[in-house]
Amino acid sequence: MEGDGSETLVTIKNIERELICPACKELFTHPLILPCQHSICHKCVKELLLTLDDSFNDVGSDNSNQSSPRLRLPSPSMDKIDRISRPGWKRSSLTPRTTTFPCPGCEHDVDLGERGINGLFRNFTLETIVERYRQAARAATAIMCDLCKPPPQESTKSCMDCSASYCNECFKIYHPWGTVKAQHEYVGPTTNFRPKEKLSKDIDYLIGKESQVKSQISELNLLMKETECNGERAKEEAITHFEKLYEILEERKSSVLKAIDASKKLRLDKFQTQVEEYQGLLENNGLVGYAQEVLKETDQSCFVQTAKQLHLRIQKATESLKSFRPAAQTSFEDYVVNTSKQTELLGELSFFSSGVDVPEINEEQSKVYNNALINWHHPEKDKADSYVLEYRKVNRDEEMLSWNEIEVCGTSKVVSDLESNCNYAFRVRAYKGSICSPCSRELILHTPPAPVFSFLFDEKCGYNNERLLLNLKRDRVESRAGFNLLLAAERIQVGYYTSLDYIIGDVGITKGKHFWAFRVEPYSYLVKVGVASSDKLQEWLHSPRDAVSPRYEQDSGHDSGSEDACFDSQPFTLVTIGMKKFFIPKSATSANEPENRVLPMPTSIGIFLDYDKGRVAFYDMDHMKCLYERQVDCSHTMYPAFALMGSGGIQLEEPITAKYLEYQEDM
């Protein structure tokens, strides 16, 4: 039976458009059959005739009123009004009532004749179908009783406390008079049951506790005033302690400056005495002038008496002249104030027995690339509520910059928007409630010399999938000596050189400064890294070469002489890395060669390309130190380039982002 009812509802739904009056666009109400066999609501016929009658009067009258005081259907269109005016429209000579109008369904003229509306028949069949449709629609949207046995009856009320709907009989059964349930709140049928009873109780509870709330507000106001007073008192005490420190510093400053002034005066006095002695050696001055006057003495006895003393003085002055030595030192190295310990102590100056240990920045896990990643550990991690990471740019030429602060809940943070090629200092302190620990030791990190250039390995341009293995993310490539190499070994002769397998980045550079970094696996036999020019790259890719030719690959890394001599003829500008070493190439033009051309391989290697100036540099990422740089032709598009021979692997450095931080924490 349920299936038949459902099919009936679906059928009625499909004929819904047949049950709509063409005049009012609503379900038929007392439909009448017009002579053209279309149906229209009884009220719609009356309103349509009334509207057309008024429209006829408005058109035929010179003093027609454009507005009507009565509420009617919308005025008919102008073409319908024209029909009223043209011949063929019938109108009683005694009354102004219109009996002819266009059918809203087919637009044909309908003449009601002398009887008018009374001559039309009601469409009882259509009226019955419409009523069945109304009942089916109400049943589809009706809220049924939740407690009735099948088939359920339509509910008449819903209980907000029980969150259920009931018909009249079920409501009486489950909410009998004289019980608690009889006091439940009920409304009309609904499916929206809000927890109104619990909310009312909560509101009543709060209203009943109004005096208690007011008392607590008064207590909080007193606590705020007490906090204000205690805070001001703590500030005054802190100022007193700092003023005592200032007094000690001023006293020590005065003592140190007095000692420096005394030493300076003593030295200047010695220099002045020495200057005066040497001025006496000048002609006609001092000792020399006096000796010249003594020589003019004619009395022999007086001359002998004076000359003996004079001779000793002149002899002493002569020896002093031959072995000149300043009377005092000009350096004040012994008077340099050593404040390193005091500075460190002042930097750790904090509240007495704060009870929060100092966090320590983990230098091994902290790094800088496109952003800075700072990690720290705290001996009492669970006891700290939060941390504050401070950082600032270190610039010795300018005044000390202020610290930037970031509040952090965990023990790591990514810091962005750092300037390129700058030193930044980082430090962190822990907070437990309103008490903070002293700051950690500062960590200095140097940002890359240029913005980080993002790219992936290109799996199409020159990529050899027989010997190179590229991961799905295209940020790691490995080279493995496989079966193909063993087959080629049959043709190996003396002097044979194995070829390099090249791979480049999928994004080119046409201007500006760029920096990218990567890691070479320690087990790698031979890896070359650098940049490639698009013109040489295309020329190299389109030139067929024999992969097993004994002298095909000049840049093999085994013949240093041929490599250096033909460096500029290669399609790439590269440096060699392998066997945990970093090899600095020889330059045919530069005379300033480094003493040691073989360096330990850095954990991470960076490449800096200045396209506009035509310079490429290779960096040790651990210390952000330039290991080697050279000129490069940047007249065409430049690509990051890599080459591998034998077993080896290259991993592109992953940019530091918030997602990167989440990944590190998961690890």
CSV table of N, CA and C in Angstrom, one decimal, residues 376 387-393 401-408 413-415 425-429 431 436-437 439:
chain,number,residue,atom,x,y,z
A,376,TRP,N,64.7,25.1,19.6
A,376,TRP,CA,65.3,25.2,20.9
A,376,TRP,C,64.8,24.1,21.8
A,387,TYR,N,56.8,30.7,24.9
A,387,TYR,CA,58.1,31.2,24.7
A,387,TYR,C,58.0,32.5,23.8
A,388,VAL,N,59.0,33.3,23.9
A,388,VAL,CA,59.1,34.5,23.1
A,388,VAL,C,60.5,34.5,22.3
A,389,LEU,N,60.4,34.4,21.0
A,389,LEU,CA,61.6,34.4,20.2
A,389,LEU,C,61.9,35.8,19.7
A,390,GLU,N,63.1,36.2,20.0
A,390,GLU,CA,63.5,37.6,19.6
A,390,GLU,C,64.6,37.5,18.5
A,391,TYR,N,64.5,38.4,17.6
A,391,TYR,CA,65.5,38.4,16.5
A,391,TYR,C,65.7,39.9,16.0
A,392,ARG,N,66.9,40.2,15.6
A,392,ARG,CA,67.2,41.5,15.0
A,392,ARG,C,68.4,41.4,14.0
A,393,LYS,N,68.5,42.3,13.1
A,393,LYS,CA,69.6,42.3,12.2
A,393,LYS,C,70.8,42.9,12.9
A,401,LEU,N,70.0,47.8,16.5
A,401,LEU,CA,68.6,47.8,16.2
A,401,LEU,C,67.8,47.1,17.3
A,402,SER,N,66.5,47.5,17.4
A,402,SER,CA,65.7,46.9,18.4
A,402,SER,C,65.3,45.5,18.1
A,403,TRP,N,64.9,44.7,19.1
A,403,TRP,CA,64.6,43.3,18.9
A,403,TRP,C,63.1,43.2,18.4
A,404,ASN,N,62.9,42.2,17.5
A,404,ASN,CA,61.5,41.9,17.1
A,404,ASN,C,61.1,40.6,17.9
A,405,GLU,N,59.9,40.6,18.4
A,405,GLU,CA,59.4,39.5,19.2
A,405,GLU,C,58.3,38.7,18.6
A,406,ILE,N,58.3,37.4,18.8
A,406,ILE,CA,57.3,36.5,18.3
A,406,ILE,C,56.9,35.6,19.4
A,407,GLU,N,55.6,35.5,19.8
A,407,GLU,CA,55.2,34.6,20.8
A,407,GLU,C,55.0,33.2,20.2
A,408,VAL,N,55.5,32.2,20.8
A,408,VAL,CA,55.5,30.8,20.3
A,408,VAL,C,55.0,29.9,21.4
A,413,LYS,N,60.2,27.7,15.5
A,413,LYS,CA,59.4,28.7,14.8
A,413,LYS,C,60.1,29.1,13.5
A,414,VAL,N,59.3,29.3,12.4
A,414,VAL,CA,59.8,29.8,11.2
A,414,VAL,C,59.7,31.3,11.1
A,415,VAL,N,60.8,32.0,10.8
A,415,VAL,CA,60.8,33.4,10.8
A,415,VAL,C,61.0,33.8,9.3
A,425,ALA,N,70.6,38.0,14.6
A,425,ALA,CA,70.8,37.4,15.9
A,425,ALA,C,69.4,36.9,16.4
A,426,PHE,N,69.4,35.7,17.0
A,426,PHE,CA,68.2,35.1,17.5
A,426,PHE,C,68.5,34.7,19.0
A,427,ARG,N,67.4,34.9,19.8
A,427,ARG,CA,67.5,34.4,21.2
A,427,ARG,C,66.1,34.1,21.6
A,428,VAL,N,65.9,33.3,22.7
A,428,VAL,CA,64.6,32.9,23.1
A,428,VAL,C,64.5,32.9,24.7
A,429,ARG,N,63.4,33.2,25.2
A,429,ARG,CA,63.1,33.1,26.6
A,429,ARG,C,61.8,32.4,26.9
A,431,TYR,N,58.3,31.5,29.3
A,431,TYR,CA,57.4,32.2,30.2
A,431,TYR,C,56.6,31.1,31.0
A,436,CYS,N,59.2,35.3,33.5
A,436,CYS,CA,60.0,34.9,32.4
A,436,CYS,C,61.4,34.5,32.8
A,437,SER,N,62.0,33.6,32.0
A,437,SER,CA,63.3,33.2,32.2
A,437,SER,C,64.3,34.2,31.6
A,439,CYS,N,67.2,35.4,28.9
A,439,CYS,CA,67.3,35.1,27.5
A,439,CYS,C,68.4,34.0,27.2
